Coordinates of C-alpha atoms in Angstrom, one line a residue:
X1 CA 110.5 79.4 88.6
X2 CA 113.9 81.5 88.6
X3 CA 114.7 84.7 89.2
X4 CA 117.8 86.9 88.8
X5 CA 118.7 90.0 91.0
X6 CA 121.5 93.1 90.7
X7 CA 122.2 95.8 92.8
X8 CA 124.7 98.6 93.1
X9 CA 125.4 100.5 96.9
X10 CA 126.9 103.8 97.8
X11 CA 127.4 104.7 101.3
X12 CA 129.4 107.8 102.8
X13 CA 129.4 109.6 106.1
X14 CA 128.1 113.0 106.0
X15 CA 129.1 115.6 108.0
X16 CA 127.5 115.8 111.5
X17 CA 127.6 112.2 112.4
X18 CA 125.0 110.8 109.6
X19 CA 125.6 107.9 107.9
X20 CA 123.6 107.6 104.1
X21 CA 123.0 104.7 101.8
X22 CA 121.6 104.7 98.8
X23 CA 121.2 101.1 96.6
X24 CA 119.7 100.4 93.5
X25 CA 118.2 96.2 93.5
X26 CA 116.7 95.2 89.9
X27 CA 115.0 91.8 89.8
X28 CA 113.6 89.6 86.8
X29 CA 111.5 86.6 87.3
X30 CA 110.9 84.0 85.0
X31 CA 109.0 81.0 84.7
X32 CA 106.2 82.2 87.0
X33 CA 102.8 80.4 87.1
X34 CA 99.8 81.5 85.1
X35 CA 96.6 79.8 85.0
X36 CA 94.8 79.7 81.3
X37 CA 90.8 79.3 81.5
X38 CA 90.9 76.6 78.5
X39 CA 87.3 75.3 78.7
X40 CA 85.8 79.4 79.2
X41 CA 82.5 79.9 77.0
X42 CA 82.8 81.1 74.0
X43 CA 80.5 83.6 72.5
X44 CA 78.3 82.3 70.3
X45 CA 79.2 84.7 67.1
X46 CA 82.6 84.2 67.5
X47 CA 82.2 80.3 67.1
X48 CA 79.7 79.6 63.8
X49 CA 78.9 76.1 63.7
X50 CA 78.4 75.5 68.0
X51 CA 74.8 75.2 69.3
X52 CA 73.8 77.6 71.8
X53 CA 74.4 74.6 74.3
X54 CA 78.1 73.4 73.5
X55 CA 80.0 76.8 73.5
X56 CA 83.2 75.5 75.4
X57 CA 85.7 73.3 74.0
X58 CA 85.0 70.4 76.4
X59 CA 81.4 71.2 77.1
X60 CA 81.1 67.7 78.7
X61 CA 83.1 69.0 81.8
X62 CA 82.7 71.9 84.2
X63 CA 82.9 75.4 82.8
X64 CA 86.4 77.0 84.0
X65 CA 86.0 78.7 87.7
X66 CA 88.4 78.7 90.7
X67 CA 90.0 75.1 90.7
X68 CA 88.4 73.7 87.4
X69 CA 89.7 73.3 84.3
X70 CA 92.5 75.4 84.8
X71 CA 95.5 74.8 83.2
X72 CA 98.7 75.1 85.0
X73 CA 101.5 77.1 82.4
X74 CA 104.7 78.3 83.6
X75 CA 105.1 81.0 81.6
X76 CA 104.9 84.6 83.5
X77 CA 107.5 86.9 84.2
X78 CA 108.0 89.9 86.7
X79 CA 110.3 92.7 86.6
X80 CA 111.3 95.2 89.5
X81 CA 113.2 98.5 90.1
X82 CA 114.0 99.9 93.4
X83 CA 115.5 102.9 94.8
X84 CA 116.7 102.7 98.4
X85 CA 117.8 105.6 100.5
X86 CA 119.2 105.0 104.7
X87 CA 120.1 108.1 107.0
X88 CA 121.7 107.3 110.3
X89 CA 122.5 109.6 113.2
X90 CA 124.0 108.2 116.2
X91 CA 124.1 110.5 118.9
X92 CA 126.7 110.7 122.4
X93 CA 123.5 111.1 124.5
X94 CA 122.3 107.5 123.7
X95 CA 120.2 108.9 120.9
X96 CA 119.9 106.8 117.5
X97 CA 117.7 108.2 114.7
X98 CA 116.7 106.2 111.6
X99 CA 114.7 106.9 108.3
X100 CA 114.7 104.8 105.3
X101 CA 112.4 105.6 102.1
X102 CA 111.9 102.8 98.8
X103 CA 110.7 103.9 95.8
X104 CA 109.6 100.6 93.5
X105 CA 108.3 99.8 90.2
X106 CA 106.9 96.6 90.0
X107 CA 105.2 95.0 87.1
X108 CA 103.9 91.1 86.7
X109 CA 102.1 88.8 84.8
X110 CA 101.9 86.6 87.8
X111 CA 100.8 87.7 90.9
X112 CA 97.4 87.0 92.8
X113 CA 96.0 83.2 92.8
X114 CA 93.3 81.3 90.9
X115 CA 90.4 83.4 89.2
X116 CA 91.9 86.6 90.3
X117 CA 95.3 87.8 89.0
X118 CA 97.0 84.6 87.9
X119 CA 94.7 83.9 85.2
X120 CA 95.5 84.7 81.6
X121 CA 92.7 86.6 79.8
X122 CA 90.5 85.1 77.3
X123 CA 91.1 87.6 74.3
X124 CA 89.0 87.8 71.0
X125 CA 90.1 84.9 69.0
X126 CA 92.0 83.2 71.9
X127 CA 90.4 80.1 70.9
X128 CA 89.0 80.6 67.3
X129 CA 92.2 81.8 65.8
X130 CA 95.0 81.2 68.6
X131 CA 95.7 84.5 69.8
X132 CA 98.8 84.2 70.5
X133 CA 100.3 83.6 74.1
X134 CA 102.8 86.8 74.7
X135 CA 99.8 88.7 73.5
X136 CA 98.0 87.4 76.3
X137 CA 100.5 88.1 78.4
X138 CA 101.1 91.6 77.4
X139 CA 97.5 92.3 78.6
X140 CA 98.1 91.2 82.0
X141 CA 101.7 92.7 82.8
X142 CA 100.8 95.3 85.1
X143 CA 101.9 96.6 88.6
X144 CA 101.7 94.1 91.5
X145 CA 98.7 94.6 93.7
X146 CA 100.4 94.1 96.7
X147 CA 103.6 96.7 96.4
X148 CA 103.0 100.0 97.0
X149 CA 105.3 102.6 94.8
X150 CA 106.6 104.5 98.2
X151 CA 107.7 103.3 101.5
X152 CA 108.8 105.8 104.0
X153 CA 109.5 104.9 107.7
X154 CA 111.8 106.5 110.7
X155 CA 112.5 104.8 114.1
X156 CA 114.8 106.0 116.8
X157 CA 115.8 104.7 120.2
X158 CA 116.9 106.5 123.5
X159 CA 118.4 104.6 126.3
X160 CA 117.3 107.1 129.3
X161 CA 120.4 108.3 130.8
X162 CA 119.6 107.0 134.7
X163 CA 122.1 104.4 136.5
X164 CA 125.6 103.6 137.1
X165 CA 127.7 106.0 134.8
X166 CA 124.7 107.8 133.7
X167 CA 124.2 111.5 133.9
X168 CA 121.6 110.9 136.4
X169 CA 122.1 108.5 139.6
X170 CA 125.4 107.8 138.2
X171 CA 126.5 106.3 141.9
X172 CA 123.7 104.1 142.4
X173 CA 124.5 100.4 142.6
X174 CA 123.2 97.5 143.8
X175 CA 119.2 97.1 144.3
X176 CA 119.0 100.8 143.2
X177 CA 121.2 100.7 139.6
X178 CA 119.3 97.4 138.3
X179 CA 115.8 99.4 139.0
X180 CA 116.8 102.6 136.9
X181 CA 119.4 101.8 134.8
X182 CA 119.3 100.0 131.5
X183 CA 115.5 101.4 130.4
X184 CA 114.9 102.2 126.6
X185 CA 112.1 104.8 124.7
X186 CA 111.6 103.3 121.0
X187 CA 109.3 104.4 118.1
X188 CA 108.5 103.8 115.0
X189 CA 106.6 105.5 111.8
X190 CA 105.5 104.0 108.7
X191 CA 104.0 105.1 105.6
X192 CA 103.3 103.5 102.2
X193 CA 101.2 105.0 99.4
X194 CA 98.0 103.1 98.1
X195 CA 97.9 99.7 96.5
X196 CA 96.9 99.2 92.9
X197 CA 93.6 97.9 91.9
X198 CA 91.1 97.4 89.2
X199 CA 87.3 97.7 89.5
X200 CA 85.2 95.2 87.8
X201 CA 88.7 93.6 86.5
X202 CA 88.7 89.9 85.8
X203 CA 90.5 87.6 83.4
X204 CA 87.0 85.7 83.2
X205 CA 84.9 88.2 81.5
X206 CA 82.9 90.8 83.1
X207 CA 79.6 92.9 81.7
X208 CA 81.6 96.2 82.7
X209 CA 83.6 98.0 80.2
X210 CA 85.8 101.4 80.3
X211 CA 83.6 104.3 78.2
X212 CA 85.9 105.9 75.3
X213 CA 88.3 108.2 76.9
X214 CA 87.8 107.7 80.9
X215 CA 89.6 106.3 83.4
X216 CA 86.9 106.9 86.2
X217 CA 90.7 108.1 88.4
X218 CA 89.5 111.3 90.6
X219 CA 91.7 114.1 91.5
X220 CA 93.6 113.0 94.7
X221 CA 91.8 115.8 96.5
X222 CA 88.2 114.7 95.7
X223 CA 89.3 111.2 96.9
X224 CA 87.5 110.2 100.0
X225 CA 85.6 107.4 101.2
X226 CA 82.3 107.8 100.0
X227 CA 83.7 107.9 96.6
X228 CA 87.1 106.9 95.7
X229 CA 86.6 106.9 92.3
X230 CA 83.9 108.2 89.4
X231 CA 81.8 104.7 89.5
X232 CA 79.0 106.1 87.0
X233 CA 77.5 103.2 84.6
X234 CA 75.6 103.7 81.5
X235 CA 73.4 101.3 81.2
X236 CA 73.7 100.0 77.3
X237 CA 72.0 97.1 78.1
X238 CA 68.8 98.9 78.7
X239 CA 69.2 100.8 75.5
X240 CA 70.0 104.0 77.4
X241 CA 72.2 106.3 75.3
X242 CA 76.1 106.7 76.3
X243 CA 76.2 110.4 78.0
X244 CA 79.6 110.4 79.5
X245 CA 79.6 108.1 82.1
X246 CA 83.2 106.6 83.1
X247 CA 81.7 103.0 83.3
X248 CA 79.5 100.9 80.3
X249 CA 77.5 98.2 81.0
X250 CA 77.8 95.2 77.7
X251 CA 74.7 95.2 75.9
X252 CA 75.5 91.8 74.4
X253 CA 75.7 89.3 77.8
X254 CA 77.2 86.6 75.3
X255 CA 80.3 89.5 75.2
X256 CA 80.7 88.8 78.7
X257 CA 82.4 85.6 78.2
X258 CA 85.6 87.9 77.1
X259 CA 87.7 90.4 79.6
X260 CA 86.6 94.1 79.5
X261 CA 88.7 96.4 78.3
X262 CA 89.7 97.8 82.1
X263 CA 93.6 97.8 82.7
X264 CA 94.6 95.3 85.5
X265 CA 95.7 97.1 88.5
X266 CA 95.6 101.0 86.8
X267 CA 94.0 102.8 89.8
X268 CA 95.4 103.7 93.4
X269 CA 93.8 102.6 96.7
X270 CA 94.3 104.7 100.0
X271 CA 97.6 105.2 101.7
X272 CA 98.5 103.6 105.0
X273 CA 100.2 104.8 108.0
X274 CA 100.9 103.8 112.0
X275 CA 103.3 104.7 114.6
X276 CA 104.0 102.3 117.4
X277 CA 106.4 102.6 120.2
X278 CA 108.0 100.6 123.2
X279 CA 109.7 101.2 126.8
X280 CA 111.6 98.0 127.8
X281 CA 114.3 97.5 130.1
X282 CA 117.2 94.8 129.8
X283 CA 118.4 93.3 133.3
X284 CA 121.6 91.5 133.2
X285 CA 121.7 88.0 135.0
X286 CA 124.5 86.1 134.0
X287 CA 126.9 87.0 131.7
X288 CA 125.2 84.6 129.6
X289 CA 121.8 85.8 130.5
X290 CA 119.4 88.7 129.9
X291 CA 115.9 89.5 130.9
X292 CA 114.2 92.0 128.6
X293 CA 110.6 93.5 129.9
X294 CA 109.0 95.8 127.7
X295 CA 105.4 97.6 127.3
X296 CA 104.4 97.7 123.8
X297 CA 101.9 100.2 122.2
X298 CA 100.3 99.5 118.6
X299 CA 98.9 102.1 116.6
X300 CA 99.7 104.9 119.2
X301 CA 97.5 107.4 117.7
X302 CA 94.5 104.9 117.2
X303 CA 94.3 106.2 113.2
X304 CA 91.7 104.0 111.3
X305 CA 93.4 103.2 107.9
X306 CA 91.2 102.8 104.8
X307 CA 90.9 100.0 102.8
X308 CA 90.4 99.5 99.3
X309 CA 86.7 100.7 97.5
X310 CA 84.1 98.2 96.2
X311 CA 83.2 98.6 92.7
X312 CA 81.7 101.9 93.4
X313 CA 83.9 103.2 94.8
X314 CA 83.0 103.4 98.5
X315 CA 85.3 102.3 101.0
X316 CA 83.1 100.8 103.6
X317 CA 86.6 98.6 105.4
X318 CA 89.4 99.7 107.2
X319 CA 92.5 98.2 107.5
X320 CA 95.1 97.2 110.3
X321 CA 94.2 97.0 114.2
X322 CA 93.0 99.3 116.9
X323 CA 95.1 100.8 119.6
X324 CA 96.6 98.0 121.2
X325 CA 98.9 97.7 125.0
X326 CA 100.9 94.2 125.9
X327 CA 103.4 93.7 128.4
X328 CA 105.8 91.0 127.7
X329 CA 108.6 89.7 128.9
X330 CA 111.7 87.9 127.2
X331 CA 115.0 85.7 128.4
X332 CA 117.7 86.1 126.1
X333 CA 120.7 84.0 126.2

């Protein structure tokens, strides 16, 4: 594998004490892995002269599947664009504000593992005629499931102003001064848009197809969990006439054995967002020494985060953890 990188930075102080960054980071990866499903059935019409029993090209062995007859080709590539953005304010009260915000395109042949999004698609022809291999990968270079297109955060940090040379208590010292001074307020925010996905996607085949001219992609304000997206399937393998559903089931099962034609990773899951927050205090021991106790709170606002929609289109999961409170403590040195 390789991979190349560029950026370019700009940073200035603004008026008012800010500080702003903005970078631009491109990346290119080459050489990333892809499995190809060589020994995959092949339909019987596309393969005149096979018996309905040896329609593989090494029927002897196990039909291709997570870990079986996969073969290993290093031949993927990835490319990424990124916009990032950094406002500081530093304030005399002990005050620090921070927000940062990434936009990002990222498209891949090579993300995911076995039998998911690794996999190269067995095309029409793939191994009748040799359908050729950048072809193949064409099909599969789509967004990476795992990198959302926005990021937003903000975090600030106050060191309350109690102890020696403090607005408040300024004269303590001794016992007093190491009880109230040196105590911090910290929070955080974090939001990303949803992660890409595909319904009935998969590079082995699937009996699910896109109808002519749908997407089955709802308005973002009919979006909810119940139904995330238009899941409707005509069933043409019943004989049932197409009446505008966004969904078509195969009427041919042998026409399984070939990837739908549903775009890898063309839909968008549910966004995600948490706030969490901290009040620690560092006591000084030794110059060399440092004890930092702190009180940590997860997911302040308890706020259940959806995960992403079966195939159709309910989100029954949530993601990230409840509400959670730990005290820790920490020597630094």
């Amino acid at each position: 594998q390789k991979a190349q990188e560029w950026n370019f930075t700009l940073e200035r102080q603004l008026p008012g004490k800010l500080g702003a960054r903005v970078s631009y980071v491109g990346t290119h990866g080459g050489n990333l892995v892809n499995y190809d499903p060589i020994n995959v059935p092949v339909p019987r019409e596309l393969a005149p002269g096979e018996t309905p029993v040896q329609r593989r090209p090494y029927p002897n062995f196990s039909n291709s599947s997570t870990g079986s007859m996969d073969l290993l080709r290093f031949i993927g590539y990835s490319n990424s664009h990124q916009l990032q953005t950094e406002l500081r304010r530093n304030y005399s009260n002990g005050v620090v504000l921070q927000g940062f915000f990434t936009w990002q395109k990222t498209l891949t042949t090579s993300e995911g593992s076995n039998n998911s999004f690794g996999g190269l698609e067995m095309l029409p022809g793939t191994l009748t005629n040799n359908a050729s291999t950048a072809q193949r990968l064409r099909d599969i270079y789509a967004p990476d499931s795992g990198l959302p297109t926005y990021n937003l955060s903000f975090n600030g940090n106050y060191e309350l102003p109690f102890g020696r040379g403090k607005k408040f208590l300024s004269g303590a010292n001794g016992f007093v001064d190491r009880m109230v001074s040196g105590w911090n307020l910290s929070g955080f925010y974090y939001w990303r848009s949803g992660l890409p996905f595909s319904p009935y996607y998969s590079t082995r085949g699937s009996a699910i197809l896109l109808a002519p001219g749908k997407t089955g992609i709802l308005p973002t304000g009919q979006r909810q969990a119940a139904q995330w997206f238009n899941s409707s399937i005509d069933r043409a393998d019943l004989g049932q006439p197409y009446n505008g559903q966004t969904f078509i089931q195969r009427a041919n099962p042998l026409d399984n054995d070939f990837l739908n034609n549903i775009p890898r990773n063309y839909m968008t899951g549910p966004g995600f967002y948490n706030i969490d927050s901290s009040f620690y205090k560092i006591v000084p021991i030794k110059e060399r020494f440092k004890l930092r106790i702190e009180a940590q709170i997860f997911n302040l606002l308890n706020h259940k985060n959806m995960g992403l929609p079966n195939n159709l289109g309910v989100i029954n999961n949530g993601i990230g953890l409840a509400r959670l409170v730990q005290f820790q403590g920490k020597l630094e040195f």
